PDB file of C-alpha atoms in Angstrom:
ATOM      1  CA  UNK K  51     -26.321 -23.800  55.341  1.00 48.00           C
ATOM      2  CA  UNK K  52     -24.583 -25.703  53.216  1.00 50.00           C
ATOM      3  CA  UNK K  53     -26.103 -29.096  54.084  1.00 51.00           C
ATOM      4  CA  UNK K  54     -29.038 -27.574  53.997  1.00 51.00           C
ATOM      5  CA  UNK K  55     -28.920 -26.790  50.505  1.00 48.00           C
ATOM      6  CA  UNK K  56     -27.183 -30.258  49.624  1.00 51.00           C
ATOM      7  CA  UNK K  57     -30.423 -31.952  51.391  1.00 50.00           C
ATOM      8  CA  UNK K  58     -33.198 -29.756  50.045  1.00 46.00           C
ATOM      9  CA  UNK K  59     -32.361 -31.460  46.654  1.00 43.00           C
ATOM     10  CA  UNK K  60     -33.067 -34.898  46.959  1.00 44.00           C
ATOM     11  CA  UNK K  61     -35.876 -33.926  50.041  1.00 44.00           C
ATOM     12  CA  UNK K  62     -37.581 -31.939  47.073  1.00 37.00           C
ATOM     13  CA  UNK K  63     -37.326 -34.062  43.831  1.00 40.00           C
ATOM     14  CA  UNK K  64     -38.968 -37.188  46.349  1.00 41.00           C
ATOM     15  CA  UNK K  65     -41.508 -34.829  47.364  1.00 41.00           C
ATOM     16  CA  UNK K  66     -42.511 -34.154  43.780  1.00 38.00           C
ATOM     17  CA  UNK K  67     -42.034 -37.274  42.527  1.00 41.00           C
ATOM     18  CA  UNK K  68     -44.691 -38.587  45.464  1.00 41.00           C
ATOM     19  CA  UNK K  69     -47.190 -35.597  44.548  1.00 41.00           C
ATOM     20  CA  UNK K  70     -47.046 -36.644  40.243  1.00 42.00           C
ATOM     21  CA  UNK K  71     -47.273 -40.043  41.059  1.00 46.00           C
ATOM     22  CA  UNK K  72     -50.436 -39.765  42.879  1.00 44.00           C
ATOM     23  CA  UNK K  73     -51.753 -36.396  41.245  1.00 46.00           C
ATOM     24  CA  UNK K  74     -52.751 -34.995  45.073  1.00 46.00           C
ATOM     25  CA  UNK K  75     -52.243 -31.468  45.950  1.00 47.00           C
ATOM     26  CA  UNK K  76     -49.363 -30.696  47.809  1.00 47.00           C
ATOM     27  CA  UNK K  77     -51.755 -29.463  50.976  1.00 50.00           C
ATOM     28  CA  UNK K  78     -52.731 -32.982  51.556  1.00 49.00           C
ATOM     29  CA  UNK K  79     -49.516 -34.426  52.424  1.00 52.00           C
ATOM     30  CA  UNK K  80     -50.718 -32.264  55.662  1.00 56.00           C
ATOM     31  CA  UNK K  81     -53.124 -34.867  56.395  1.00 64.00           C
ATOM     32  CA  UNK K  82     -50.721 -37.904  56.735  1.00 67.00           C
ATOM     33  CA  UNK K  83     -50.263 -39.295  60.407  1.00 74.00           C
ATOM     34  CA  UNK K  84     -47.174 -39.088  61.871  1.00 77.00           C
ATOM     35  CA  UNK K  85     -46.158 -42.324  63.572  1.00 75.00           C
ATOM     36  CA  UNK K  86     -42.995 -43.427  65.627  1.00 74.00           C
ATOM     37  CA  UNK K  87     -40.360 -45.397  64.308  1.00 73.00           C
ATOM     38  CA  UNK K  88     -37.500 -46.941  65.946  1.00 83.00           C
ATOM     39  CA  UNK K  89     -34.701 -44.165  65.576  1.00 85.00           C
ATOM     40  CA  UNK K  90     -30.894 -45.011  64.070  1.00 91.00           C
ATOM     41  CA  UNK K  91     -29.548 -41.787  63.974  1.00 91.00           C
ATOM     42  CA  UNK K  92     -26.340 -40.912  61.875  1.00 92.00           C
ATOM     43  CA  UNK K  93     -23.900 -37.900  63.202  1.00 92.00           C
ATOM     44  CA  UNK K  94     -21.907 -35.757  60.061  1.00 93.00           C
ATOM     45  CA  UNK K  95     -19.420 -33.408  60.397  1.00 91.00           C
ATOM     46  CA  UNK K  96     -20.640 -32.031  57.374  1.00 92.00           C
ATOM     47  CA  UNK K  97     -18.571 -29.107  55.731  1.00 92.00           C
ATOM     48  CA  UNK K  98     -15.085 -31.586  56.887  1.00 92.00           C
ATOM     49  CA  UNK K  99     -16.687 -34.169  54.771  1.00 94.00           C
ATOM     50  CA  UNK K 100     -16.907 -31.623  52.054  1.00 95.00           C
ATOM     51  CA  UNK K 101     -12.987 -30.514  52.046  1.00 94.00           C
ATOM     52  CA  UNK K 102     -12.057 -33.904  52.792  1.00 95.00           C
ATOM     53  CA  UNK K 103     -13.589 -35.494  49.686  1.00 97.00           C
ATOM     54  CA  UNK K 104     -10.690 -35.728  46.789  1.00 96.00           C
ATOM     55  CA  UNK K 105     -13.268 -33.479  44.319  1.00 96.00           C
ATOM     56  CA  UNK K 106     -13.199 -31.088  48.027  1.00 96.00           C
ATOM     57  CA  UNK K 107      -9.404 -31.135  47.944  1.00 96.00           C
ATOM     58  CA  UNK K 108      -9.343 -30.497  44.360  1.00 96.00           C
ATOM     59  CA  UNK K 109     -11.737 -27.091  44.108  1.00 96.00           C
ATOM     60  CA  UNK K 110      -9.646 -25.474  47.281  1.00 96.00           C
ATOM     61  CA  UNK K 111      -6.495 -26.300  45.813  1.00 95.00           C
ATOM     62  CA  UNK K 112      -7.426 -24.804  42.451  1.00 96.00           C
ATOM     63  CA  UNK K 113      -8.706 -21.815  43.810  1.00 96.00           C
ATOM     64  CA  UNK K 114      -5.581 -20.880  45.865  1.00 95.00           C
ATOM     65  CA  UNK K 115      -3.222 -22.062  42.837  1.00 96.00           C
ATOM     66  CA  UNK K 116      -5.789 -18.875  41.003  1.00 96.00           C
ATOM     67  CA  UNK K 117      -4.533 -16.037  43.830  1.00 96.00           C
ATOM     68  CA  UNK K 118      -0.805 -17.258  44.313  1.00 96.00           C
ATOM     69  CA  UNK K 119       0.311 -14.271  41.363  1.00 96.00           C
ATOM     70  CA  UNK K 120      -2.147 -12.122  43.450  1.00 96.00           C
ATOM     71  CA  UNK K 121      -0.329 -13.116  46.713  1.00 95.00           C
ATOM     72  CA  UNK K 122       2.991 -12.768  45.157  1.00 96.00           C
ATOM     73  CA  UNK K 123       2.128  -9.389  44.191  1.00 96.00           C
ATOM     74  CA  UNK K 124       0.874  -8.441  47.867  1.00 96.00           C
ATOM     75  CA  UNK K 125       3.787  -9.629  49.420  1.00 96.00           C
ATOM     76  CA  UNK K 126       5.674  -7.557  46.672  1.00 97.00           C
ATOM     77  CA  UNK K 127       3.792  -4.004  47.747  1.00 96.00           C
ATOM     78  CA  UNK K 128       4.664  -5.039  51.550  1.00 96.00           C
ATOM     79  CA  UNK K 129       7.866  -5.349  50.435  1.00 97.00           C
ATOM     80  CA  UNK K 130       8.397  -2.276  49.068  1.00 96.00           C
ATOM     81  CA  UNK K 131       6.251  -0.365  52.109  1.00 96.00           C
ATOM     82  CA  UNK K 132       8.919  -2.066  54.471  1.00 96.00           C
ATOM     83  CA  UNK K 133      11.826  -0.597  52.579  1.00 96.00           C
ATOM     84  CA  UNK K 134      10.641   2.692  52.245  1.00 95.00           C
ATOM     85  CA  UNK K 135       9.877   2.940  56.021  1.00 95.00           C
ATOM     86  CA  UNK K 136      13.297   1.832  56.692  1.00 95.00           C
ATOM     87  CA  UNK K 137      14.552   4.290  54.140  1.00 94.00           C
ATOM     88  CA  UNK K 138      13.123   7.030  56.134  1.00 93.00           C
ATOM     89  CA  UNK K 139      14.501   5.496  59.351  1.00 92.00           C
ATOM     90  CA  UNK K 140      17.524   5.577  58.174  1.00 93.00           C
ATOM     91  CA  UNK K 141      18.106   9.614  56.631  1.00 92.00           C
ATOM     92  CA  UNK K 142      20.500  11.928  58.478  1.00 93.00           C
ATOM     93  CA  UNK K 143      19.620  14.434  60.595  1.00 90.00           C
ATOM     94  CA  UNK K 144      20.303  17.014  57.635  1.00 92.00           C
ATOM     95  CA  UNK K 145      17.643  15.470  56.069  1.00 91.00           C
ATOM     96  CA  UNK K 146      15.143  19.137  54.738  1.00 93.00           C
ATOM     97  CA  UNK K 147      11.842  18.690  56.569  1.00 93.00           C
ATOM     98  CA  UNK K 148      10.373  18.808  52.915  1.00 95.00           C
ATOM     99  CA  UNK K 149      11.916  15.548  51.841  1.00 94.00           C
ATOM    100  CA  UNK K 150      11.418  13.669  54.903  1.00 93.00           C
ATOM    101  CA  UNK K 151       7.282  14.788  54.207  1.00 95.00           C
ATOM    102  CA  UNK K 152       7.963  14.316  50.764  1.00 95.00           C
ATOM    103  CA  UNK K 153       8.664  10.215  51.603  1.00 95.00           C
ATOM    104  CA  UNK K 154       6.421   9.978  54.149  1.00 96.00           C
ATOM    105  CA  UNK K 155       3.342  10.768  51.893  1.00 97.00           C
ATOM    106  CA  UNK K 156       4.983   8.179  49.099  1.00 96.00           C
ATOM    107  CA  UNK K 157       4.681   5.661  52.038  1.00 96.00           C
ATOM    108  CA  UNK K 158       1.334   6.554  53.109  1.00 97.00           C
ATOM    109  CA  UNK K 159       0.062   6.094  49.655  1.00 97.00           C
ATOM    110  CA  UNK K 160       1.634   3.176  48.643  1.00 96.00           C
ATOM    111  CA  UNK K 161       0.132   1.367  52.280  1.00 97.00           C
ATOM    112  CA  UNK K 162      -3.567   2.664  51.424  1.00 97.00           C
ATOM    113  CA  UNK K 163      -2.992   1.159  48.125  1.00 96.00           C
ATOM    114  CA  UNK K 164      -1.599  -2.056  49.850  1.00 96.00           C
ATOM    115  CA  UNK K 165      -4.455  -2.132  52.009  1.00 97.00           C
ATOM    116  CA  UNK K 166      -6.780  -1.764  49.354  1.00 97.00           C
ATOM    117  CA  UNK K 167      -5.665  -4.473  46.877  1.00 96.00           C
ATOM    118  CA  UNK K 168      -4.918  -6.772  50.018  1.00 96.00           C
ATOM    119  CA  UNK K 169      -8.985  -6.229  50.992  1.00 97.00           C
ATOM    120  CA  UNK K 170      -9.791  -6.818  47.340  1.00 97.00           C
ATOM    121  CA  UNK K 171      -7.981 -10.147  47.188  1.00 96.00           C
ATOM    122  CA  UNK K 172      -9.002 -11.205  50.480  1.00 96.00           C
ATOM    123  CA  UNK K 173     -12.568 -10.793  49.717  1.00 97.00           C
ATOM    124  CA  UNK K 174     -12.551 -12.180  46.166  1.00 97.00           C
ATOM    125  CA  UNK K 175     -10.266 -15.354  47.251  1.00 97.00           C
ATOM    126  CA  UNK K 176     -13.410 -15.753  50.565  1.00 96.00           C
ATOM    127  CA  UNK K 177     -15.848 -15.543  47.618  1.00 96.00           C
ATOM    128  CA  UNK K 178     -14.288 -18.381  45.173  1.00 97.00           C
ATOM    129  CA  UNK K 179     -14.124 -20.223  48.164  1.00 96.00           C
ATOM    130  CA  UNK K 180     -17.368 -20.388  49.122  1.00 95.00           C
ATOM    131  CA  UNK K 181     -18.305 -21.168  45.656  1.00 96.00           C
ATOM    132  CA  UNK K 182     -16.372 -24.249  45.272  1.00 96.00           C
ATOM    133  CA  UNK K 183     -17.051 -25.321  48.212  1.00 95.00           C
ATOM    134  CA  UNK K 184     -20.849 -24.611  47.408  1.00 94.00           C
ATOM    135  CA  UNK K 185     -20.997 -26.629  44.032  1.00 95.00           C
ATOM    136  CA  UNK K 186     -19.413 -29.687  46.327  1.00 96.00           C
ATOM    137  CA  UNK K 187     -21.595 -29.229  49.283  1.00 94.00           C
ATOM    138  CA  UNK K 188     -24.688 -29.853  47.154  1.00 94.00           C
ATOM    139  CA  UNK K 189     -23.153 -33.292  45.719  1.00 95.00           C
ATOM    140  CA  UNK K 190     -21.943 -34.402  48.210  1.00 95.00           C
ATOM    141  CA  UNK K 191     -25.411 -33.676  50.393  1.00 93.00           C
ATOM    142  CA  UNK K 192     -26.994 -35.712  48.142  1.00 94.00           C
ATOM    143  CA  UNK K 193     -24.274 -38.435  48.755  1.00 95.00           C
ATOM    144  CA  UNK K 194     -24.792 -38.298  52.219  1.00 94.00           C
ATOM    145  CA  UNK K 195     -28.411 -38.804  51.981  1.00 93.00           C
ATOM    146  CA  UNK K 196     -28.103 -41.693  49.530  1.00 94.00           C
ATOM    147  CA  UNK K 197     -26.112 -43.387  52.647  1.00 95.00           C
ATOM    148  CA  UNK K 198     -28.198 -42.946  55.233  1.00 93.00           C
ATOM    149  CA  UNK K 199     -30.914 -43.988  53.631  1.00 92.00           C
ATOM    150  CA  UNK K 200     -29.350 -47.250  52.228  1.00 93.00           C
ATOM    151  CA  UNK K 201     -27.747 -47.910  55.725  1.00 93.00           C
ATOM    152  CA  UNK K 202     -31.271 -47.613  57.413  1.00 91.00           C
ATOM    153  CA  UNK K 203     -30.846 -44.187  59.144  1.00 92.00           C
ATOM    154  CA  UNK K 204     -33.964 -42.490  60.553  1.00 89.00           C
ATOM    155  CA  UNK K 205     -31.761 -39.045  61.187  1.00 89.00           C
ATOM    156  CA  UNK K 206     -28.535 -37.140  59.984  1.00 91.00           C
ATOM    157  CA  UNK K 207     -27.106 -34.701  62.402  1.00 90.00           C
ATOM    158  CA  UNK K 208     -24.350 -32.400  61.415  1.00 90.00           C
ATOM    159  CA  UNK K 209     -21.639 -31.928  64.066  1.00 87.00           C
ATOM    160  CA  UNK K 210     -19.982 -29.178  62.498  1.00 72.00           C
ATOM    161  CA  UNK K 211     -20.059 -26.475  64.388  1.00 63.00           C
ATOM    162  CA  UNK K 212     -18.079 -22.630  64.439  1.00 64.00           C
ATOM    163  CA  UNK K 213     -18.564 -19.664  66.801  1.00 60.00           C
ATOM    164  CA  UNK K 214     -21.886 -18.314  64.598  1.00 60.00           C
ATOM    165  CA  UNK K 215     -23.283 -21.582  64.886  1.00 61.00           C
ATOM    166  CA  UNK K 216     -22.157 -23.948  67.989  1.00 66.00           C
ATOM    167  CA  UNK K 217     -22.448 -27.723  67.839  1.00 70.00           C
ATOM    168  CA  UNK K 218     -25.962 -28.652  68.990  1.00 72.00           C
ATOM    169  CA  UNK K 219     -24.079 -32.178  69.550  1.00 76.00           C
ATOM    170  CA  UNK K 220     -23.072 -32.338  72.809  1.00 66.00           C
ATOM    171  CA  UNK K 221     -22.105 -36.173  72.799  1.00 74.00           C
ATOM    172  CA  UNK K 222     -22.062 -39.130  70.517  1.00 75.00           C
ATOM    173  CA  UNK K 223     -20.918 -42.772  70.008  1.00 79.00           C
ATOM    174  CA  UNK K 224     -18.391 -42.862  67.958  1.00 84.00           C
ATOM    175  CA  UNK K 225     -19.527 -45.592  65.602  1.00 85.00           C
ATOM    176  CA  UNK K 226     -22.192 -43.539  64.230  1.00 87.00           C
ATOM    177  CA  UNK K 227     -20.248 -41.244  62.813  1.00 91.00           C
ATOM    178  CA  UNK K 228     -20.226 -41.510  59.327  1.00 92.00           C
ATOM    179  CA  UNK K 229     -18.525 -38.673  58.337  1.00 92.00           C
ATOM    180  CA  UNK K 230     -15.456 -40.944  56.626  1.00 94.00           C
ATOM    181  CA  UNK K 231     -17.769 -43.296  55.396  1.00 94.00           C
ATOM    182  CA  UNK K 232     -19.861 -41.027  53.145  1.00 94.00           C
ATOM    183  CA  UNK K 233     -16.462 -39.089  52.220  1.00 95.00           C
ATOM    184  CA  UNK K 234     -15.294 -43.329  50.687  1.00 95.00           C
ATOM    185  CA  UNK K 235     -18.677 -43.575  49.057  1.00 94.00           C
ATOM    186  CA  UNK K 236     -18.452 -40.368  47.312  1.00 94.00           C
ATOM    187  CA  UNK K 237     -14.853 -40.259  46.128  1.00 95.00           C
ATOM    188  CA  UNK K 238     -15.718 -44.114  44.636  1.00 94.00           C
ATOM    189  CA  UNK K 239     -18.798 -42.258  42.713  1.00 93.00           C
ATOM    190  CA  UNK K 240     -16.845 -39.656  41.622  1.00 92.00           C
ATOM    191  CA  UNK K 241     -14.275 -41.201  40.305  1.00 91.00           C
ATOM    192  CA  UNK K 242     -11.577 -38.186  41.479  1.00 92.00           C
ATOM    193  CA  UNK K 243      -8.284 -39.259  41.977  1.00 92.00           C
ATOM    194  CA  UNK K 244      -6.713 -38.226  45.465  1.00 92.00           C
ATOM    195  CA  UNK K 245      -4.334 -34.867  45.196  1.00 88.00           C
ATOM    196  CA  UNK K 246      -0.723 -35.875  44.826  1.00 86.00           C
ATOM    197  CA  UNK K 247       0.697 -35.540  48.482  1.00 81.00           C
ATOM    198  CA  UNK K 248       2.554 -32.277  49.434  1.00 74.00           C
ATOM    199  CA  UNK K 249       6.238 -32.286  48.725  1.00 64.00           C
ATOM    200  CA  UNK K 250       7.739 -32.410  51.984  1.00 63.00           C
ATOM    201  CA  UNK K 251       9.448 -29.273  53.174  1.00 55.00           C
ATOM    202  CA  UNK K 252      13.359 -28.957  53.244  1.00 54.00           C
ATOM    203  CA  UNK K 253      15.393 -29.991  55.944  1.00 54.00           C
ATOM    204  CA  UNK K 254      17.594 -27.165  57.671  1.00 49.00           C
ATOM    205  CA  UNK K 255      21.068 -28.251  57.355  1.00 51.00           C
ATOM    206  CA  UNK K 256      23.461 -27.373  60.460  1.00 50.00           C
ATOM    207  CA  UNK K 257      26.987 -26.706  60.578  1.00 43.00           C
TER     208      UNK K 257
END
């Protein structure tokens, strides 16, 4: 998952900073005793963290400002299906059996063709998506990290769960949740301004 990956980073570079600085083998860190320390565990709803964060905001929004002349273009096609359909709706009766088959087929390949380029977006826009969001998940995994350990956490739980993968969480006090607080810390580090607000959307005016 995606906190997953934004944890093995840090978890790794300690775990090879701890094997150069004492020239051991990784196979002996299997010989360390595990012992039981007082637990202070932190909950994370991890991938709303990610979105949240202004550099989060900033990678979704660019990506669907990339696909709105794609969109535009969809909704164009559709457009154009609808009016043909209509078109053909709409002939006389002495319409010739040849032109009303003639149309149809023009519709029927114009709608493949719709459905195509519509699947083609769809699935490219799903991909850049996951990549922004990917190259922000790892930072801001290794933000998270940096807080709990500095706020004397023992364990991170993510509480982000979808219909592949419920929420293992089935209850929580709220003040460990430091989902907003590791969203603050990050945006400081970053140094990303917040996205402008939305303009807000016109007002229906009634006669």
């Amino acid at each position: 998952t995606a906190l997953a990956a934004g944890l093995a980073v840090p978890t790794l570079t300690a775990q090879a900073a701890t094997s150069a600085g004492t020239g051991a083998a990784p196979a002996a860190n299997a010989a360390v005793t595990p012992q039981a320390i007082p637990a202070k565990v932190a909950i994370i709803a991890f991938e709303q963290a990610v979105v949240a964060t202004n550099e989060g905001q900033r990678a979704m929004a660019d990506v669907q400002k990339k696909y709105e002349p794609k969109k535009t273009t969809i909704d164009g096609e559709a457009a154009e299906v609808d009016s043909l359909k209509k078109q053909v709706q709409g002939l006389p009766q002495t319409t010739s059996d040849d032109e009303r088959a003639r149309r149809l087929r023009t519709i029927d390949e114009k709608e493949k063709q719709l459905n195509r380029d519509a699947e083609d977006a769809q699935n490219a826009y799903q991909g850049d998506l996951q990549e922004a969001y990917g190259k922000v998940a790892q930072k801001v995994g290794a933000a998270a990290v940096k807080y709990a350990q500095d706020n004397g956490y023992t364990l991170m739980l993510n509480v982000g769960g979808n219909q592949q993968t419920p929420n293992p969480v089935l209850w929580f006090n709220q003040t460990t949740d430091i989902t907003q607080a590791v969203v603050n810390a990050y945006n400081q580090a970053s140094g990303i301004a917040p996205p402008p607000p939305s303009a807000p959307a016109p007002t229906a005016h009634h006669t």
